[in-house]
Short mmCIF file of C-alpha atoms in Angstrom, two decimals:
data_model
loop_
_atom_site.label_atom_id
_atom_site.label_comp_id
_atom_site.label_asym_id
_atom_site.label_seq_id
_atom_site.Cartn_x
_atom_site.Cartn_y
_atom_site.Cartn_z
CA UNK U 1 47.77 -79.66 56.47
CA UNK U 2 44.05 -79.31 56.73
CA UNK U 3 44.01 -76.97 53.85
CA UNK U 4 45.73 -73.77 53.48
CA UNK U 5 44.89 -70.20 53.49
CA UNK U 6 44.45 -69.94 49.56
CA UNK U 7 41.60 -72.34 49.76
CA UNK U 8 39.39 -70.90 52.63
CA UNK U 9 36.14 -69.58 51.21
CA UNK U 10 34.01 -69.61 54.41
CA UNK U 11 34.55 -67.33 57.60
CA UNK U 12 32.83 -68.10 60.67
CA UNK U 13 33.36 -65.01 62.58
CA UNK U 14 32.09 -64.68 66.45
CA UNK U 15 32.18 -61.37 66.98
CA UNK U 16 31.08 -61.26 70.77
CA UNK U 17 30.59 -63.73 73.63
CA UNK U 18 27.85 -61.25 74.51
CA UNK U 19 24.37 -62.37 74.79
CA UNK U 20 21.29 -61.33 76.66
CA UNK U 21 19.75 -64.81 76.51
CA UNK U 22 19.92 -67.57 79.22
CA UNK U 23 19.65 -70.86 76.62
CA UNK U 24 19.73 -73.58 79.49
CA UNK U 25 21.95 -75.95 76.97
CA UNK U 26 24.10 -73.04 75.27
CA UNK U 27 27.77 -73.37 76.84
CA UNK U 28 27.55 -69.70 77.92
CA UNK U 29 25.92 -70.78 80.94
CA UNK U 30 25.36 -73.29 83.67
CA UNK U 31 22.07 -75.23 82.60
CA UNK U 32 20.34 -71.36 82.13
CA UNK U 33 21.74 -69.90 85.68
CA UNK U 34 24.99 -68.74 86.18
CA UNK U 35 27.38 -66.94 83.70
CA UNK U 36 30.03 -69.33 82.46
CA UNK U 37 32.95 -67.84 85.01
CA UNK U 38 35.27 -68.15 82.00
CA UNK U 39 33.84 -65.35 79.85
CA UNK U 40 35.20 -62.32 79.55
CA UNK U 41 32.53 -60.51 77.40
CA UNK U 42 35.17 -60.37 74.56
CA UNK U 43 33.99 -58.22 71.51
CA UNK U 44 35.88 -58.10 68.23
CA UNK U 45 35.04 -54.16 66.42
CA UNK U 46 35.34 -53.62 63.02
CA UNK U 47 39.55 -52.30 63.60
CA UNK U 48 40.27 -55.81 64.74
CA UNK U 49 37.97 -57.32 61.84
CA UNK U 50 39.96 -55.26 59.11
CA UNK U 51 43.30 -56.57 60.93
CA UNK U 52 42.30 -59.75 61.01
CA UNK U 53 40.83 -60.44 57.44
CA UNK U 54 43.31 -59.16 54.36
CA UNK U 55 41.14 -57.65 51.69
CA UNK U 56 42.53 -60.30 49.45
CA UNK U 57 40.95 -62.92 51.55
CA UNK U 58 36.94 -60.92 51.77
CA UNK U 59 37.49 -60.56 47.90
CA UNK U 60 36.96 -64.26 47.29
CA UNK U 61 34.89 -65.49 50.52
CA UNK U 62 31.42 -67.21 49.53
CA UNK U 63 30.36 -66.94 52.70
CA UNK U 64 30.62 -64.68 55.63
CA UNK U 65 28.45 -65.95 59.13
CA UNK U 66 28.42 -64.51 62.35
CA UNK U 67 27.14 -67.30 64.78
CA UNK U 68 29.34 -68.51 67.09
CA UNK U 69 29.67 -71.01 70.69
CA UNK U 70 28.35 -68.22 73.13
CA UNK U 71 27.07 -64.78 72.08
CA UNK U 72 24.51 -63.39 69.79
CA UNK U 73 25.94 -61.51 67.08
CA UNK U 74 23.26 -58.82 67.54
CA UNK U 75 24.55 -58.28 71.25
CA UNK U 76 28.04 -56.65 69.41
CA UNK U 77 28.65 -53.18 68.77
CA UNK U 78 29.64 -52.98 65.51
CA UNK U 79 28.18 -55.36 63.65
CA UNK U 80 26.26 -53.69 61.07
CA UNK U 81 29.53 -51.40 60.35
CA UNK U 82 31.13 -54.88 60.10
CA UNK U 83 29.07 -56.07 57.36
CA UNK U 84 29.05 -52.96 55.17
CA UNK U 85 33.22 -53.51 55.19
CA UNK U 86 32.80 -56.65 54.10
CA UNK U 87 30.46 -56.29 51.71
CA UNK U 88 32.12 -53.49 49.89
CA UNK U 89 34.88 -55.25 49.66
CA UNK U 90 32.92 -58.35 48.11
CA UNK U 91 29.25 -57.46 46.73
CA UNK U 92 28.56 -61.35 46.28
CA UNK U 93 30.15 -62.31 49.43
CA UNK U 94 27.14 -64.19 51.75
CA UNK U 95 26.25 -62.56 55.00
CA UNK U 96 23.90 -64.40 57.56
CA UNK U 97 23.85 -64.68 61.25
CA UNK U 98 21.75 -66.45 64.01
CA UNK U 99 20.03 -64.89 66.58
CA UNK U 100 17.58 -65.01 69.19
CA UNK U 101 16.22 -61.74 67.19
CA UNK U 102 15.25 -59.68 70.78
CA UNK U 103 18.25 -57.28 70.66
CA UNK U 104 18.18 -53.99 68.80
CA UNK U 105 15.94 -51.71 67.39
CA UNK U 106 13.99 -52.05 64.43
CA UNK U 107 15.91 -49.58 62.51
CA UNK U 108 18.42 -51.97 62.95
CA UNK U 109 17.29 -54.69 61.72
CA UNK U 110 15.57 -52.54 58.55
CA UNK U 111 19.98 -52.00 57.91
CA UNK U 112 20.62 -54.95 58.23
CA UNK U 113 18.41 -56.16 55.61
CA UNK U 114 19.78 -53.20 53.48
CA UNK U 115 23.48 -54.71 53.97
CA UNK U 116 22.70 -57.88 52.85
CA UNK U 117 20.70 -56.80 49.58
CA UNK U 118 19.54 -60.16 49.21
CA UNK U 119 23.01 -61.87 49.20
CA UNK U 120 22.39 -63.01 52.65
CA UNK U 121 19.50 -64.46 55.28
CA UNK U 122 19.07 -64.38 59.37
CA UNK U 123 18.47 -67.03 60.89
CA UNK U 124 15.95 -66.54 64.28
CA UNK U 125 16.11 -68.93 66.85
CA UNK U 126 12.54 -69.19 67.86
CA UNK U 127 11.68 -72.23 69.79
CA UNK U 128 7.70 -71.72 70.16
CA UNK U 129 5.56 -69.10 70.56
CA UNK U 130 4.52 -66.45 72.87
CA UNK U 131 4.03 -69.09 75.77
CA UNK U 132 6.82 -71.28 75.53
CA UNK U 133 9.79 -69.82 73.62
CA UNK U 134 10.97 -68.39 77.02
CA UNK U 135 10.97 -71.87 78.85
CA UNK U 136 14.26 -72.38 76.53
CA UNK U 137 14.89 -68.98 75.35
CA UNK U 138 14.77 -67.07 78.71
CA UNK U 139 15.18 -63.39 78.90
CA UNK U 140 13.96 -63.43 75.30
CA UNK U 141 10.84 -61.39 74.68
CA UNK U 142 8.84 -63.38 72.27
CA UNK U 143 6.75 -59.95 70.82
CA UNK U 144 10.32 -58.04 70.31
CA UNK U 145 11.66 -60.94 68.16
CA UNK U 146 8.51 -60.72 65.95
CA UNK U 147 8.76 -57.10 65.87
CA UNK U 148 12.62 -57.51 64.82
CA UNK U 149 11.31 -60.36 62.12
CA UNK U 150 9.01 -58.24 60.67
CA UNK U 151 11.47 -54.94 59.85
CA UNK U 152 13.77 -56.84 58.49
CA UNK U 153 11.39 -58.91 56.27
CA UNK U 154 9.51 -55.51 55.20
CA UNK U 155 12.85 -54.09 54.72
CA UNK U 156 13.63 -56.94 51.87
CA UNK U 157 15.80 -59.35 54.63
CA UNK U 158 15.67 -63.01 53.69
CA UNK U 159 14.56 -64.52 56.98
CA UNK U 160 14.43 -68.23 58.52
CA UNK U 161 12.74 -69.49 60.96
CA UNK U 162 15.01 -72.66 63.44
CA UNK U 163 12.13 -74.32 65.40
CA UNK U 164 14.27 -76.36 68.43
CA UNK U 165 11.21 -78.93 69.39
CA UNK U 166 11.33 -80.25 72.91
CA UNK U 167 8.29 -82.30 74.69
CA UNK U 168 6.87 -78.66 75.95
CA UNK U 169 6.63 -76.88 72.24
CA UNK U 170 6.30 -80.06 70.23
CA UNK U 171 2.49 -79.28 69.97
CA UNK U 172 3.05 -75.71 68.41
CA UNK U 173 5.50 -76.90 65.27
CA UNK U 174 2.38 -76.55 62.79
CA UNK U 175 1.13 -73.45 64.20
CA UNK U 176 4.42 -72.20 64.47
CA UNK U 177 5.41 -72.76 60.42
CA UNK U 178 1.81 -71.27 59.52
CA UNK U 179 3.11 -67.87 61.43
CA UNK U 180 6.17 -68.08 59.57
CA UNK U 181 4.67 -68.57 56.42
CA UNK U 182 2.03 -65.17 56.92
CA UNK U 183 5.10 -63.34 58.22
CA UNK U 184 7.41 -63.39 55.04
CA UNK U 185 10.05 -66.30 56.53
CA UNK U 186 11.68 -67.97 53.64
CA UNK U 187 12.29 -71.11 55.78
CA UNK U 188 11.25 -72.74 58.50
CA UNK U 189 13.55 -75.60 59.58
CA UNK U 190 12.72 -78.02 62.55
CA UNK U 191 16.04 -78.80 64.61
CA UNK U 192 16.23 -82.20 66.48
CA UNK U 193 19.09 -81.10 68.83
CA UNK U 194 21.24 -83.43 69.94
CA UNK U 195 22.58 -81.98 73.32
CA UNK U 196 20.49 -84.42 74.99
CA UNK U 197 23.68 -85.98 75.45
CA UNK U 198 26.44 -86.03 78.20
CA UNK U 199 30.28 -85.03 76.65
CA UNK U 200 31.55 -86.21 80.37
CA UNK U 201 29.44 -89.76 80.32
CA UNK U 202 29.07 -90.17 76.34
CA UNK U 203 25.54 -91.23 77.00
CA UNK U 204 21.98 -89.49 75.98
CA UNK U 205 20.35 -88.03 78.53
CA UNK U 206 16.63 -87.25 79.26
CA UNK U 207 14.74 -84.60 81.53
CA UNK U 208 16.98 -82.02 82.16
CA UNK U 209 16.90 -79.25 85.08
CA UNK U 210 16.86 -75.16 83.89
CA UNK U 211 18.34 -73.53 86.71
CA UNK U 212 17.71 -69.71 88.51
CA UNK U 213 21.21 -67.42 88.42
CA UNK U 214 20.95 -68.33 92.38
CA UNK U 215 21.28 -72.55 91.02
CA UNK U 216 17.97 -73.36 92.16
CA UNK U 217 15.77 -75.10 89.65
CA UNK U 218 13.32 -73.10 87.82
CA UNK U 219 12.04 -76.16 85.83
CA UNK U 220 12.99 -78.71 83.23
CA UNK U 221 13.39 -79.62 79.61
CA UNK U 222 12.93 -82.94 77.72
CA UNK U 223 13.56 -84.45 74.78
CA UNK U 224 10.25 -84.37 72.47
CA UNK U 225 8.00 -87.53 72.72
CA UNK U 226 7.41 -88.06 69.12
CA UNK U 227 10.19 -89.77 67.42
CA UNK U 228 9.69 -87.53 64.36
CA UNK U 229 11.26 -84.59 66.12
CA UNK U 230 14.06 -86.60 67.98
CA UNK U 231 17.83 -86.94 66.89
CA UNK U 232 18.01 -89.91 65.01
CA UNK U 233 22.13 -89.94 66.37
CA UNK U 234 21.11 -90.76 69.77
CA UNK U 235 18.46 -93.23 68.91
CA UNK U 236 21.68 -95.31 67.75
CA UNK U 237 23.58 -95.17 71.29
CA UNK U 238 22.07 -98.80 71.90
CA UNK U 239 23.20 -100.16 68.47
CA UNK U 240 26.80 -98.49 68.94
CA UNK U 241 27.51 -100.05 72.23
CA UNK U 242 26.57 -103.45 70.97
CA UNK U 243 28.29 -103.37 67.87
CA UNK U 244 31.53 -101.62 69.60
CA UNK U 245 31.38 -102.43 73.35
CA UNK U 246 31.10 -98.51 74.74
CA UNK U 247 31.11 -95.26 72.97
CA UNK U 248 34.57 -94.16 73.70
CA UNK U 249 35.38 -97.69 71.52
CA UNK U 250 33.08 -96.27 68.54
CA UNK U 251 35.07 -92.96 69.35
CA UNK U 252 38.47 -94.64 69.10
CA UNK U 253 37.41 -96.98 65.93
CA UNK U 254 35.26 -94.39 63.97
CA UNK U 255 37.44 -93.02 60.92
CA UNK U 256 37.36 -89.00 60.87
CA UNK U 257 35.94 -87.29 57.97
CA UNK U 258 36.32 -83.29 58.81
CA UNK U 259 33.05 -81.24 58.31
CA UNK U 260 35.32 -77.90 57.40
CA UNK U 261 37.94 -79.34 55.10
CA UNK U 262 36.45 -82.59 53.14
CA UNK U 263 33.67 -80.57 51.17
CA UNK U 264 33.47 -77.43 48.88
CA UNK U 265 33.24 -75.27 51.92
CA UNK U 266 36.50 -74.73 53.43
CA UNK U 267 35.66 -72.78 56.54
CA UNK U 268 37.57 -71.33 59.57
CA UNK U 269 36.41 -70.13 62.53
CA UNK U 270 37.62 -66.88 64.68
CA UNK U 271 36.40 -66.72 68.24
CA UNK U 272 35.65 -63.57 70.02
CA UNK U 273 39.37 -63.87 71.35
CA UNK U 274 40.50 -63.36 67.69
CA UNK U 275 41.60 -67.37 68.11
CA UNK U 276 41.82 -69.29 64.82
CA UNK U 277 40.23 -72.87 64.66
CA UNK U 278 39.15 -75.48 61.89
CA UNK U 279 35.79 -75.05 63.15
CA UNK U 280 33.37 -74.32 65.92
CA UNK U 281 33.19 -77.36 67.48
CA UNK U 282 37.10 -77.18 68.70
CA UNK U 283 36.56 -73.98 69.63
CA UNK U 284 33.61 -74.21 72.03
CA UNK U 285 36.00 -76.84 73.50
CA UNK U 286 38.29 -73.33 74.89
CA UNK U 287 35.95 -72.44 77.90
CA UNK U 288 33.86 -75.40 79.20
CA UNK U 289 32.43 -74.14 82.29
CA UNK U 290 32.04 -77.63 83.91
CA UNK U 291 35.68 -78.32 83.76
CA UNK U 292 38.63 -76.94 85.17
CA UNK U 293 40.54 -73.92 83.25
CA UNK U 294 41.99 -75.53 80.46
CA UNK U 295 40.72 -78.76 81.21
CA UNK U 296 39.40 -79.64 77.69
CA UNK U 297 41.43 -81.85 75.36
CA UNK U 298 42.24 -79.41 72.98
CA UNK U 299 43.96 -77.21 75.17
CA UNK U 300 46.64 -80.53 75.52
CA UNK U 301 47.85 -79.00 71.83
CA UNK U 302 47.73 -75.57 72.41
CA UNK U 303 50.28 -76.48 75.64
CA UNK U 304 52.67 -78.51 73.27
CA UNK U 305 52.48 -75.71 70.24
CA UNK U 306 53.30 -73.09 72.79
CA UNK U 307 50.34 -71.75 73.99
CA UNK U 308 47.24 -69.69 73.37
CA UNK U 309 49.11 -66.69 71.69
CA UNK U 310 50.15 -68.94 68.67
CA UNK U 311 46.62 -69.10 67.53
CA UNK U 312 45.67 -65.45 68.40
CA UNK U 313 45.04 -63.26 65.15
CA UNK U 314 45.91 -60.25 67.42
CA UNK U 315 49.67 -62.18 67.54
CA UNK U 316 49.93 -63.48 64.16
CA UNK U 317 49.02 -63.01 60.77
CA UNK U 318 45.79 -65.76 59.67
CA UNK U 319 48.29 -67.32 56.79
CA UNK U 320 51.03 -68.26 59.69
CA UNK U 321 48.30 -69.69 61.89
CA UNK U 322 47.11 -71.87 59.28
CA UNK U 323 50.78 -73.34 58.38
CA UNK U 324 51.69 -73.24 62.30
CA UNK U 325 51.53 -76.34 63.95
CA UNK U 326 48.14 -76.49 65.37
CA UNK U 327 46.13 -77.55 62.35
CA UNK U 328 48.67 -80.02 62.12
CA UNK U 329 48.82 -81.42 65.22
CA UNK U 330 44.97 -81.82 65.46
CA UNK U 331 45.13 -83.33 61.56
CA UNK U 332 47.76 -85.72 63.32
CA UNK U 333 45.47 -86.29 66.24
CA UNK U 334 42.83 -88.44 63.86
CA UNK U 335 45.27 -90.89 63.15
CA UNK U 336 45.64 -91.69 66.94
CA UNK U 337 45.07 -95.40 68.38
CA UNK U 338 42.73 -93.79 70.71
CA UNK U 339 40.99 -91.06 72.39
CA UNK U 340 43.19 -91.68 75.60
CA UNK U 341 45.82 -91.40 72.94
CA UNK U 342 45.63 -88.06 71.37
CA UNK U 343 42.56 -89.01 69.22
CA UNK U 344 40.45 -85.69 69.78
CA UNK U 345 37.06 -86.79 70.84
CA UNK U 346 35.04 -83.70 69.47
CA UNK U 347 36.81 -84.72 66.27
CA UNK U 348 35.32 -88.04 66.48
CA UNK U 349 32.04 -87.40 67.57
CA UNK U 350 31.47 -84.55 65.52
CA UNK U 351 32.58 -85.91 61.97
CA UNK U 352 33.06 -89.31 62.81
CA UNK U 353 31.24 -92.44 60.61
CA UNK U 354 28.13 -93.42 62.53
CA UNK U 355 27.29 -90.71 65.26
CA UNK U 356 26.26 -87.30 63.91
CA UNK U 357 24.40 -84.97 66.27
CA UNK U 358 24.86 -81.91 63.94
CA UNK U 359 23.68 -83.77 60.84
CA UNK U 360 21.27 -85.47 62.47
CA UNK U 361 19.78 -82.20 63.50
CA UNK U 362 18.53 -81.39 60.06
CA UNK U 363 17.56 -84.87 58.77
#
């Protein structure tokens, strides 16, 4: 068992698959065109929340975030009405969420910042300024997401600024952590993504095409140029394949430390489905647009436990998930000779020894 229910302290709650953004690498889309033809525009309201979630188990979280694999938490109806359940249920519970900030009104945001009296931050997703956060955040208006910044902040919010640097904003990181400074932002945190990488090929990749919702190309992204603001992870691609052969030997050889279970933070996450999973990372693996329907290894153990339903919440109670056999099987799945095995590759790549795009996004 990964852990049981008794020692979760950290939701990760996606309330919505909903977002008004067209993020060319978020797996809600096809490169920034088309809708991902898997989503339903699922939405979890506060009913199914207080379902969900016993009282027992928001009386003891640390945290509480609403992030998720493919919506915007402000996109949801309910959220703020989610938030005020669990915090008066829990008045040291922490609430945050990441957004692209353009949604809502600024009244909104002012409650927000009310709800989270402190015990909580926001996290913006602002990659540039006025001229080039849209190149990566399309559909975003940049002046909206300032406005949005600044009620909550006034309103006593906790705010942080995410900077994603690419080759076309890599010249505005200074100016851009000056704003944030004069604008109340209690953070700003440069990420070096790391989905300059290929899941089908298990190779980095370079230049990469933004498309129009008709495919065409509208224009392109690349890594940045200076190796300050570059994933460190895929810098060691070279190094890997000479010390192992390939990746998908590093991926068969690396030992498996999980993110969600092996430190204080014992998390689970809850899609917009109400679907139970150790983590995020498994969980994006449920609708990958560029495979077929159920193409993605994880969906290999949901087959052999029985199906989908035995990891809904609106099927089963959260303490019967947890003891099912799903963690299990994926637990079991580490131990595997091989990926071609059973060994789950997001499991390895994720949390494995050597090669750590999240990490490495922070370092």
């Amino acid at each position: 068992m990964i852990y049981d229910f008794f020692q979760v302290n950290t939701i990760h709650l996606e309330i919505t698959d909903k977002c008004n953004a067209r993020c060319p690498m978020c797996a809600r889309n096809e490169n920034g065109g088309k809708t991902n033809h898997y989503l339903s525009g699922a939405e979890l309201n506060l009913s199914n929340v207080k379902s969900f979630l016993p009282k027992e188990l928001i009386s003891r979280l640390s945290n509480l975030i609403m992030c998720g694999n493919y919506g915007d938490p402000a996109a949801a109806s309910e959220t703020l009405e989610i938030f005020e359940w669990v915090r008066s249920l829990n008045p040291n519970v922490h609430l945050s969420i990441n957004t692209n900030g353009s949604l809502k009104s600024e009244l909104w945001w002012s409650k927000l910042a009310k709800i989270f009296a402190g015990q909580g931050h926001v996290t913006f997703g602002i990659d540039g300024l006025v001229d080039t956060n849209k190149l990566y955040r399309q559909n975003v208006d940049y002046t909206t997401v300032i406005r949005n910044a600044k009620s909550f902040i006034s309103a006593g919010g906790r705010a942080r600024w995410e900077f994603i640097v690419f080759k076309h904003n890599e010249h505005q990181v200074d100016e851009a952590k000056l704003l944030s400074s004069s604008l109340g932002f209690e953070n700003f945190q440069i990420k070096k993504t790391g989905r300059f990488f290929s899941n089908t090929r298990l190779a980095a990749t370079g230049q990469r095409p933004v498309l129009n919702l008709d495919s065409t190309v509208s224009h392109y992204i690349s890594p940045p140029s200076n190796p300050e603001f570059q994933n460190r992870s895929l810098q060691k691609e070279t190094s890997i394949k000479a010390e192992f052969g390939s990746m998908e030997a590093y991926l068969n050889h690396t030992k498996i430390k999980c993110k969600v279970s092996s430190s204080e933070q014992k998390s689970l996450y809850i899609s917009s489905e109400g679907l139970v999973f150790p983590c995020c990372w498994l969980g994006n693996q449920i609708h990958l647009w560029y495979l077929p329907k159920c193409g993605a290894e994880i969906w290999t153990i949901i087959k052999r436990i029985g199906g989908v339903e035995k990891i809904s919440l609106f099927e089963n109670d959260m303490q019967d998930i947890l003891t099912g056999d799903f963690f299990d099987e994926i637990e079991n799945s580490w131990s595997c000779n091989s990926v071609r095995c059973g060994k789950l590759t997001t499991c390895s790549k994720t949390c494995g020894e050597v090669f750590d795009q999240y990490t490495e996004q922070y370092n």
